[in-house]
Coordinates of C-alpha atoms and ligand atoms in Angstrom, one line a residue:
M1 CA 2.4 -11.7 -10.5
A2 CA 1.4 -9.9 -7.2
K3 CA 3.6 -7.9 -5.0
W4 CA 3.2 -6.7 -1.3
I5 CA 2.8 -3.1 -0.6
E6 CA 3.3 -1.1 2.6
T7 CA 0.3 1.0 3.3
L8 CA -0.2 2.0 6.9
K9 CA 1.3 1.4 10.5
E10 CA -1.0 -0.5 12.7
E11 CA -0.6 2.3 15.4
D12 CA -2.0 4.7 12.9
F13 CA -5.0 2.6 12.1
T14 CA -7.9 4.0 14.3
G15 CA -11.4 3.0 13.7
S16 CA -12.3 0.0 11.8
V17 CA -11.6 1.1 8.0
K18 CA -9.1 3.2 6.3
V19 CA -8.7 4.0 2.6
V20 CA -5.5 3.8 0.6
E21 CA -4.8 4.3 -3.1
Y22 CA -2.9 2.1 -5.5
D23 CA -2.5 2.9 -9.2
N24 CA -5.5 5.4 -8.7
V25 CA -7.6 2.7 -7.2
P26 CA -9.2 3.4 -3.7
I27 CA -8.8 0.3 -1.5
A28 CA -10.6 0.0 1.5
I29 CA -8.8 -1.9 4.5
F30 CA -11.0 -3.2 7.3
K31 CA -9.9 -4.3 10.8
L32 CA -12.1 -7.2 12.1
G33 CA -11.0 -8.2 15.5
D34 CA -7.2 -8.3 15.1
Q35 CA -7.2 -9.1 11.4
Y36 CA -7.1 -6.9 8.4
Y37 CA -8.8 -7.4 5.1
A38 CA -8.7 -5.3 1.8
I39 CA -11.2 -4.7 -0.9
D40 CA -11.9 -2.3 -3.7
D41 CA -13.4 0.6 -2.0
T42 CA -15.9 1.5 -4.9
C43 CA -19.1 -0.3 -5.0
S44 CA -19.4 -2.8 -8.0
H45 CA -23.1 -1.5 -8.5
D46 CA -22.3 2.2 -8.9
E47 CA -19.7 4.8 -7.5
A48 CA -20.4 4.8 -3.8
S49 CA -17.6 4.4 -1.3
L50 CA -17.8 1.3 0.5
S51 CA -15.8 2.6 3.5
D52 CA -18.7 5.1 4.1
G53 CA -20.9 2.3 4.8
E54 CA -21.9 0.3 7.9
I55 CA -20.3 -2.9 8.9
V56 CA -23.1 -5.6 9.7
E57 CA -23.1 -9.2 10.8
A58 CA -19.6 -9.0 11.9
C59 CA -18.0 -9.4 8.5
Q60 CA -20.1 -7.6 5.9
I61 CA -20.1 -4.0 4.6
E62 CA -23.3 -2.4 3.5
C63 CA -23.1 0.1 0.8
P64 CA -24.3 3.6 1.8
M65 CA -26.0 4.3 -1.5
H66 CA -28.4 1.3 -2.2
G67 CA -27.7 -1.0 0.4
A68 CA -25.9 -4.0 -1.3
R69 CA -23.7 -6.1 1.0
F70 CA -20.2 -7.5 0.5
D71 CA -18.3 -9.8 2.3
I72 CA -15.2 -7.9 3.8
K73 CA -13.1 -11.2 3.9
T74 CA -13.6 -12.1 0.1
G75 CA -15.3 -9.1 -1.7
K76 CA -18.3 -11.4 -2.7
N77 CA -21.6 -9.7 -3.4
L78 CA -24.1 -10.8 -1.0
S79 CA -27.1 -9.0 -1.9
F80 CA -28.6 -6.8 -4.7
P81 CA -28.5 -4.4 -6.2
A82 CA -24.7 -5.7 -6.6
V83 CA -24.6 -8.6 -8.9
V84 CA -20.6 -8.7 -9.1
P85 CA -18.0 -9.0 -6.5
V86 CA -15.5 -6.3 -5.8
K87 CA -11.9 -7.2 -5.8
S88 CA -10.2 -8.3 -2.8
Y89 CA -6.5 -8.3 -1.7
P90 CA -4.5 -10.5 0.6
A91 CA -3.2 -8.4 3.7
K92 CA -0.8 -9.2 6.3
V93 CA 1.1 -7.4 9.2
E94 CA 4.9 -7.5 9.6
N95 CA 6.7 -5.3 12.2
G96 CA 3.6 -3.3 12.8
V97 CA 3.1 -2.4 9.2
I98 CA -0.1 -3.4 7.3
Y99 CA 0.8 -4.8 3.7
I100 CA -1.4 -5.6 0.9
A101 CA -0.9 -7.9 -2.2
V102 CA -1.5 -6.0 -5.5
E103 CA -1.1 -7.1 -9.0
E104 CA 1.9 -5.7 -10.8
Ligands
LIG1 S1 -23.7 2.0 -5.2 FE1 -23.5 0.4 -3.8 S2 -25.5 -0.7 -3.9 FE2 -25.6 1.0 -5.3

């Protein structure tokens, strides 16, 4: 069962990505336009931090280590060497606070 957890205030969200932790798992929250999306920060190929990568083609993150691309909106792996997706988390904003839904 999922539960919504509070992460950051929108006013504190500078730039296009921030990393939060839940249950010792780093989760990258991306801002694309005025929407927020959350995916696991650790690349599914190795241990790189996707938040250190570059956003390309509007909604893809390119891993800084070996260049695999993931869809920021879904976590889907889009190119080698990653062959499995990263987990994605629903995100929403309420009263200026960004929430993500995590499994309990
Ligand atoms: S660690 Fe991300 S592509 Fe290898």
